[in-house]
Amino acid sequence: MFIVQKFGGTSVGSAQRIRAVAARVAKRVQAGDQVVVVVSAMGHSTDELVGLSQAVSSTRNNREMDALLATGEQVSTALLAMALQDLGVEAASFTGWQAGVRTEPVHGAARIEAIDPQPVRTYVDGGGVPVVAGFQGIAAGAVTTLGRGGSDTTAVALTAALKADLCEIYTDVDGVYTADPRMVATARKLTDISYEEMLELANLGTQVLHPRAVETAKRHGVNVVVRTSFADTEGTVITDMASMEGLRVVTGVAFEKEVARIALVGMPRSERQLADVFTALADSQVNVDVIVQSVVKSETVDVSFTVQEADVERTLAICERSRERIAYKELLHETGLSKISIVGAGMISNPGVAAQMFAALEAVSAQVWMVSTSEIKVSCVIDQRHLKSALDSVHESFALHQE
Ligand code: ASP
Ligand code: MG
């Protein structure tokens, strides 16, 4: 088999962990598999580099930030290659640009445009193990990075470019769960999940896999397995719906703990209103999530929307600045909210799922402030103090603890 194995920060967090990863890779090579490795930076070293940059300068130079942050992955590639050689496995480190990873010319969150598979391919075919730096690439001669958590995307994109059979993502959790096991005691590890469901879960707050990695996997049909490097347990397979045994109505529950709601009340009705507000927010890179518009009394319009709690001040300032143009009567905001979501591909053909979720929330007195739905998800904004009991109640209501 031809496999790409990706090891995250905790998996390569110390010299001892790097030797353990080398042993795991060596075992696969000795079993006759062709292996390409992608690694993240050791432990929290990327955060430490960010801290260093802040200690040196108060302005953020995007080009140099990328040059700096890319060094984290280079450390772990070189160390892992050394550890592999110690075990008698031929190995060599590859930076993103040595591995042919070309990105768009943007710093901080560049998308991969193409990967030239040749350098890595040639090295594997020669019997060696290429150890590739995740999270980085090159554009117009400058080092670029893919955004925090981007090594997952490197691994999946490389699997597609190499036409490898499988991408194994080794992380500190042993798979994808029906809910965060730290919040819901009865959460169960899933054996498989579809790209669509995983993408929703990743976007709705489940932090197992980077959303862009899931998107890339879906686009290229890459088979992905999420598993842990700390044990020999089987992980969760992420694949297309057609190869799954049966569609579950609800597969998992996700949440975002800190959400805030902003409301613009009493705007006169006009066509430009919504576009004006949300263009201003988008221009300032504020991520707006759930949007509710209501026209109760016909002359005026109320709009409320959620943002991350950290963005509240910025959002209010933008709304204040547009006060005259948008002509709202009142600007309200509320913090201390959370968003709870259910995801499941079988929802499409099962009416009554939202109703069941509302009932589960009501059962623990969690009032629903806002609702948003798509074909395969229902999200509700509730008070943060009800989050834990709401997660338990919804998980129980859809019997997610049962196979
Ligand atoms: N080292 C980078 C980060 O901490 C990329 C990654 O780990 O995927 O965000
Ligand atoms: Mg990661």
Coordinates of C-alpha atoms and ligand atoms in Angstrom, one line a residue:
M1 CA 0.0 0.0 0.0
F2 CA 1.1 3.6 -0.7
I3 CA 0.3 5.7 2.4
V4 CA 0.7 9.3 3.5
Q5 CA 1.0 9.5 7.3
K6 CA 0.6 12.9 9.0
F7 CA 1.7 13.5 12.6
G8 CA 0.4 16.5 14.5
G9 CA 2.2 18.7 17.0
T10 CA 1.6 16.5 20.1
S11 CA 2.6 13.4 18.2
V12 CA 6.0 14.9 17.6
G13 CA 6.1 17.0 20.8
S14 CA 9.3 15.6 22.3
A15 CA 12.5 13.7 21.3
Q16 CA 10.9 10.6 22.8
R17 CA 7.7 11.1 20.8
I18 CA 9.6 11.6 17.6
R19 CA 11.4 8.3 18.2
A20 CA 8.0 6.6 18.8
V21 CA 6.7 8.0 15.5
A22 CA 9.9 6.8 13.7
A23 CA 9.3 3.3 15.1
R24 CA 5.7 3.4 13.9
V25 CA 6.7 4.5 10.4
A26 CA 9.6 2.0 10.3
K27 CA 7.1 -0.8 11.1
R28 CA 5.0 0.1 8.1
V29 CA 8.0 0.3 5.8
Q30 CA 9.2 -3.1 7.0
A31 CA 5.8 -4.5 6.3
G32 CA 6.3 -3.5 2.7
D33 CA 4.3 -0.3 2.4
Q34 CA 5.5 2.8 0.7
V35 CA 5.2 5.7 3.2
V36 CA 5.4 9.5 2.8
V37 CA 5.3 11.4 6.1
V38 CA 4.0 14.9 6.7
V39 CA 4.6 16.6 10.1
S40 CA 3.5 19.6 12.1
A41 CA 5.8 21.7 14.3
M42 CA 6.7 20.2 17.7
G43 CA 4.2 20.7 20.5
H44 CA 3.4 24.4 20.9
S45 CA 6.4 25.6 19.0
T46 CA 4.3 27.6 16.5
D47 CA 2.7 29.5 19.3
E48 CA 6.1 30.2 20.8
L49 CA 7.3 31.6 17.5
V50 CA 4.2 33.8 17.3
G51 CA 5.1 35.0 20.9
L52 CA 8.7 35.7 19.8
S53 CA 7.6 37.8 16.9
Q54 CA 5.4 39.9 19.2
A55 CA 8.3 40.4 21.6
V56 CA 10.5 41.7 18.7
S57 CA 8.0 43.9 16.9
S58 CA 4.6 45.5 17.4
T59 CA 3.8 45.5 13.7
R60 CA 3.0 42.3 11.9
N61 CA 5.0 41.7 8.8
N62 CA 3.2 39.0 6.9
R63 CA 6.1 37.9 4.7
E64 CA 8.4 37.5 7.7
M65 CA 5.7 35.8 9.8
D66 CA 5.5 33.1 7.2
A67 CA 9.3 32.8 7.0
L68 CA 9.4 32.5 10.8
L69 CA 6.5 30.1 11.4
A70 CA 7.6 27.8 8.6
T71 CA 10.8 27.0 10.6
G72 CA 8.7 25.0 13.2
E73 CA 7.9 22.3 10.7
Q74 CA 11.5 22.2 9.4
V75 CA 12.7 21.3 12.8
S76 CA 10.4 18.3 13.1
T77 CA 11.1 17.1 9.6
A78 CA 14.9 17.0 10.1
L79 CA 14.6 15.4 13.6
L80 CA 12.2 12.7 12.4
A81 CA 14.4 11.9 9.3
M82 CA 17.3 11.5 11.7
A83 CA 15.3 9.2 14.0
L84 CA 14.2 7.1 11.0
Q85 CA 17.8 6.7 9.8
D86 CA 18.8 5.5 13.3
L87 CA 16.3 2.7 12.8
G88 CA 17.9 1.8 9.5
V89 CA 15.2 3.4 7.4
E90 CA 16.4 5.6 4.5
A91 CA 14.8 9.0 5.0
A92 CA 15.2 12.7 4.1
S93 CA 13.5 15.9 5.1
F94 CA 11.6 18.0 2.5
T95 CA 10.6 21.6 3.0
G96 CA 7.3 22.6 1.4
W97 CA 9.1 24.1 -1.6
Q98 CA 11.4 21.1 -1.9
A99 CA 8.3 19.0 -2.0
G100 CA 6.8 21.1 -4.8
V101 CA 4.0 22.7 -2.8
R102 CA 3.0 25.8 -4.8
T103 CA 0.4 28.2 -3.2
E104 CA -1.4 31.3 -4.1
P105 CA 0.7 34.4 -3.4
V106 CA -0.9 35.3 -0.1
H107 CA 0.7 35.3 3.3
G108 CA -0.8 33.8 6.4
A109 CA -3.6 31.6 4.9
A110 CA -2.6 30.7 1.4
R111 CA -4.4 28.0 -0.6
I112 CA -2.4 25.3 -2.2
E113 CA -2.6 25.8 -6.0
A114 CA -0.7 22.7 -7.1
I115 CA 1.8 20.1 -6.0
D116 CA 4.5 18.8 -8.3
P117 CA 4.6 15.2 -7.1
Q118 CA 8.0 14.5 -8.8
P119 CA 10.5 15.2 -6.0
V120 CA 8.7 13.2 -3.4
R121 CA 7.6 10.4 -5.8
T122 CA 11.2 9.9 -7.0
Y123 CA 12.5 9.6 -3.4
V124 CA 9.8 7.0 -2.4
D125 CA 10.4 5.0 -5.6
G126 CA 14.1 4.9 -4.6
G127 CA 13.0 3.1 -1.4
G128 CA 13.3 6.1 1.0
V129 CA 10.8 7.8 3.3
P130 CA 10.3 11.5 2.5
V131 CA 9.5 13.5 5.6
V132 CA 7.6 16.6 4.3
A133 CA 7.0 19.9 6.2
G134 CA 3.3 20.5 6.5
F135 CA 1.6 24.0 6.6
Q136 CA 4.1 25.6 4.1
G137 CA 4.6 26.2 0.5
I138 CA 6.1 28.7 -1.9
A139 CA 4.7 31.5 -4.1
A140 CA 6.6 33.9 -6.3
G141 CA 9.8 32.9 -4.5
A142 CA 8.5 33.6 -1.0
V143 CA 7.7 31.2 1.8
T144 CA 4.0 31.0 2.4
T145 CA 1.9 29.2 5.1
L146 CA -1.6 27.8 4.8
G147 CA -3.1 29.1 8.1
R148 CA -3.0 27.6 11.5
G149 CA -3.7 23.9 11.5
G150 CA -2.8 23.7 7.9
S151 CA -0.6 20.6 8.0
D152 CA -3.7 18.4 7.7
T153 CA -4.4 20.1 4.3
T154 CA -0.8 19.5 3.1
A155 CA -1.1 15.8 3.9
V156 CA -4.5 15.4 2.1
A157 CA -3.3 17.5 -0.9
L158 CA -0.1 15.5 -1.1
T159 CA -2.1 12.2 -1.0
A160 CA -4.1 13.4 -4.0
A161 CA -1.1 14.7 -5.9
L162 CA 0.8 11.4 -5.4
K163 CA -2.4 9.3 -6.0
A164 CA -1.6 7.4 -2.8
D165 CA -4.1 4.9 -1.5
L166 CA -4.7 6.4 1.9
C167 CA -4.0 9.5 4.1
E168 CA -3.6 8.6 7.8
I169 CA -4.0 11.6 10.1
Y170 CA -2.4 10.9 13.5
T171 CA -3.6 13.3 16.2
D172 CA -4.1 13.4 20.0
V173 CA -7.6 12.0 19.8
D174 CA -8.3 8.5 18.5
G175 CA -11.0 9.4 16.0
V176 CA -14.1 11.4 15.4
Y177 CA -16.7 11.2 18.1
T178 CA -20.4 11.6 18.2
A179 CA -19.7 14.6 20.5
D180 CA -16.7 16.0 22.4
P181 CA -15.9 13.3 25.0
R182 CA -14.8 15.9 27.4
M183 CA -18.3 17.4 27.4
V184 CA -20.5 14.3 26.9
A185 CA -19.5 11.2 28.9
T186 CA -21.4 8.8 26.6
A187 CA -19.8 10.1 23.4
R188 CA -18.9 7.2 21.0
K189 CA -16.1 6.9 18.5
L190 CA -17.5 6.6 14.9
T191 CA -16.1 4.0 12.6
D192 CA -16.9 6.0 9.6
I193 CA -18.3 9.4 8.5
S194 CA -19.0 11.0 5.2
Y195 CA -17.0 14.0 3.8
E196 CA -20.1 16.1 3.9
E197 CA -20.8 15.4 7.6
M198 CA -17.2 15.8 8.6
L199 CA -17.0 19.1 6.8
E200 CA -20.1 20.4 8.7
L201 CA -18.8 19.2 12.0
A202 CA -15.4 20.8 11.4
N203 CA -17.0 24.1 10.4
L204 CA -19.4 23.9 13.4
G205 CA -16.6 23.7 16.0
T206 CA -15.3 20.1 16.0
Q207 CA -11.6 20.5 16.0
V208 CA -10.3 17.1 14.9
L209 CA -9.6 18.0 11.3
H210 CA -9.0 21.3 9.6
P211 CA -12.1 22.1 7.4
R212 CA -10.0 22.9 4.4
A213 CA -8.4 19.4 4.6
V214 CA -11.8 17.8 4.5
E215 CA -12.8 20.0 1.6
T216 CA -9.7 18.9 -0.3
A217 CA -10.3 15.2 0.5
K218 CA -13.9 15.5 -0.7
R219 CA -12.8 17.2 -3.9
H220 CA -10.2 14.6 -4.8
G221 CA -11.9 11.6 -3.2
V222 CA -9.0 11.0 -0.9
N223 CA -9.7 8.3 1.7
V224 CA -8.7 9.7 5.1
V225 CA -8.4 7.9 8.5
V226 CA -8.1 9.9 11.7
R227 CA -6.3 8.0 14.5
T228 CA -4.0 8.4 17.4
S229 CA -0.2 7.9 17.5
F230 CA -0.5 7.1 21.3
A231 CA -2.2 3.7 20.9
D232 CA -2.9 1.0 18.4
T233 CA -6.7 1.6 18.2
E234 CA -8.6 1.9 14.9
G235 CA -9.6 5.4 14.0
T236 CA -12.5 6.9 12.0
V237 CA -12.6 6.6 8.2
I238 CA -13.7 9.6 6.3
T239 CA -15.1 8.6 2.9
D240 CA -17.9 9.3 0.4
M241 CA -21.5 8.5 1.4
A242 CA -21.9 5.8 -1.3
S243 CA -19.3 3.6 0.4
M244 CA -21.0 3.9 3.9
E245 CA -23.2 1.2 5.2
G246 CA -26.2 3.2 6.0
L247 CA -27.0 6.8 6.5
R248 CA -27.6 7.9 10.1
V249 CA -30.2 10.6 10.6
V250 CA -27.9 12.3 13.1
T251 CA -24.2 11.4 13.2
G252 CA -22.8 13.9 15.7
V253 CA -23.2 17.0 17.8
A254 CA -20.9 20.0 17.6
F255 CA -20.7 23.2 19.5
E256 CA -19.1 26.6 19.7
K257 CA -18.9 27.8 23.3
E258 CA -18.5 31.5 22.9
V259 CA -21.0 33.2 20.7
A260 CA -22.5 36.7 20.7
R261 CA -25.6 38.1 19.2
I262 CA -25.9 41.5 17.6
A263 CA -29.3 43.0 16.7
L264 CA -30.1 46.0 14.5
V265 CA -33.6 47.0 15.4
G266 CA -36.1 49.2 13.5
M267 CA -34.5 49.8 10.2
P268 CA -36.7 51.2 7.4
R269 CA -37.3 48.8 4.7
S270 CA -35.1 49.1 1.6
E271 CA -33.3 46.8 -0.8
R272 CA -29.8 47.8 0.1
Q273 CA -30.0 47.3 3.9
L274 CA -28.7 43.8 4.3
A275 CA -26.0 44.2 1.7
D276 CA -24.7 47.4 3.3
V277 CA -24.4 45.9 6.8
F278 CA -22.8 42.7 5.8
T279 CA -20.5 44.1 3.2
A280 CA -19.1 46.5 5.8
L281 CA -18.5 43.5 8.2
A282 CA -17.0 41.3 5.5
D283 CA -14.6 44.1 4.5
S284 CA -13.4 44.1 8.1
Q285 CA -13.0 40.3 8.1
V286 CA -15.7 39.8 10.7
N287 CA -17.1 36.3 10.4
V288 CA -20.9 36.5 10.6
D289 CA -22.6 33.2 11.3
V290 CA -26.3 32.7 12.0
I291 CA -28.5 35.5 10.5
V292 CA -32.1 36.1 11.3
Q293 CA -34.2 38.8 9.6
S294 CA -37.7 39.5 10.6
V295 CA -40.3 41.9 9.4
V296 CA -42.9 41.8 12.1
K297 CA -44.5 45.2 11.7
S298 CA -44.4 45.9 8.0
E299 CA -42.7 49.3 8.1
T300 CA -39.5 48.3 9.8
V301 CA -37.0 45.4 9.6
D302 CA -35.0 43.8 12.5
V303 CA -31.9 41.9 11.8
S304 CA -29.9 39.8 14.3
F305 CA -26.8 37.8 13.7
T306 CA -24.1 36.0 15.6
V307 CA -20.3 36.6 15.7
Q308 CA -17.6 35.1 17.8
E309 CA -17.5 36.6 21.2
A310 CA -14.0 37.9 20.5
D311 CA -15.3 40.0 17.6
V312 CA -18.1 41.8 19.5
E313 CA -16.3 45.2 20.0
R314 CA -15.1 45.3 16.5
T315 CA -18.6 44.5 15.1
L316 CA -20.3 47.1 17.3
A317 CA -17.9 49.7 16.1
I318 CA -18.6 48.9 12.5
C319 CA -22.3 49.0 13.1
E320 CA -21.9 52.4 14.8
R321 CA -20.0 53.8 11.9
S322 CA -22.8 52.7 9.5
R323 CA -25.5 54.1 11.7
E324 CA -26.5 56.9 9.4
R325 CA -26.5 54.9 6.3
I326 CA -28.4 51.9 7.7
A327 CA -30.7 54.0 9.8
Y328 CA -31.5 51.5 12.5
K329 CA -33.1 52.7 15.7
E330 CA -31.4 50.5 18.2
L331 CA -28.2 48.5 18.3
L332 CA -28.3 45.6 20.8
H333 CA -25.8 43.0 21.7
E334 CA -25.7 40.0 24.0
T335 CA -22.8 37.7 25.0
G336 CA -22.7 34.5 27.0
L337 CA -24.3 32.5 24.3
S338 CA -23.3 29.2 22.7
K339 CA -24.2 27.4 19.5
I340 CA -25.1 23.7 19.5
S341 CA -25.5 21.8 16.2
I342 CA -26.5 18.4 15.0
V343 CA -25.2 17.0 11.8
G344 CA -26.4 14.0 9.8
A345 CA -26.7 13.0 6.1
G346 CA -29.9 11.1 6.8
M347 CA -31.7 14.3 7.8
I348 CA -32.5 15.2 4.2
S349 CA -35.1 12.5 4.0
N350 CA -36.3 12.6 7.6
P351 CA -38.7 15.4 8.6
G352 CA -39.1 16.1 12.3
V353 CA -35.4 16.2 13.2
A354 CA -35.4 19.9 14.1
A355 CA -38.6 19.4 16.2
Q356 CA -36.9 16.6 18.1
M357 CA -33.8 18.8 18.8
F358 CA -36.0 21.6 20.1
A359 CA -37.8 19.2 22.4
A360 CA -34.4 17.9 23.7
L361 CA -33.4 21.5 24.4
E362 CA -36.6 22.4 26.0
A363 CA -36.3 19.3 28.3
V364 CA -33.3 21.0 29.9
S365 CA -34.9 24.5 29.9
A366 CA -32.4 25.7 27.2
Q367 CA -34.3 28.5 25.4
V368 CA -33.5 28.7 21.7
W369 CA -32.6 32.2 20.6
M370 CA -31.8 31.6 16.9
V371 CA -32.0 28.7 14.5
S372 CA -30.2 28.0 11.3
T373 CA -30.4 24.9 9.1
S374 CA -28.9 23.3 6.0
E375 CA -29.7 20.0 4.3
I376 CA -27.7 18.1 6.8
K377 CA -27.5 20.2 9.9
V378 CA -29.6 22.1 12.5
S379 CA -27.9 24.8 14.7
C380 CA -29.4 26.5 17.7
V381 CA -28.1 29.4 19.7
I382 CA -28.7 29.0 23.4
D383 CA -27.5 30.4 26.7
Q384 CA -23.9 29.3 27.5
R385 CA -24.9 28.1 31.0
H386 CA -27.2 25.5 29.4
L387 CA -24.6 24.2 27.0
K388 CA -23.4 21.1 28.9
S389 CA -26.9 19.8 29.8
A390 CA -28.1 20.6 26.2
L391 CA -25.3 18.6 24.7
D392 CA -26.2 15.6 27.0
S393 CA -29.9 15.9 26.3
V394 CA -29.5 16.2 22.5
H395 CA -26.9 13.3 22.4
E396 CA -29.3 11.2 24.4
S397 CA -32.4 12.1 22.4
F398 CA -30.9 10.9 19.1
A399 CA -29.4 7.8 20.9
L400 CA -26.0 8.7 19.7
H401 CA -24.4 6.5 22.3
Q402 CA -25.8 3.5 20.5
E403 CA -24.2 1.9 17.5
Ligands
ASP1 N1 2.2 24.2 13.1 C1 1.1 24.8 12.5 C2 0.1 25.3 13.6 O1 0.4 25.1 14.8 C3 0.4 24.0 11.5 C4 -0.2 22.7 12.0 O2 0.1 22.3 13.1 O3 -1.0 22.1 11.3 O4 -0.9 25.8 13.3
MG2 MG -3.2 20.2 14.0

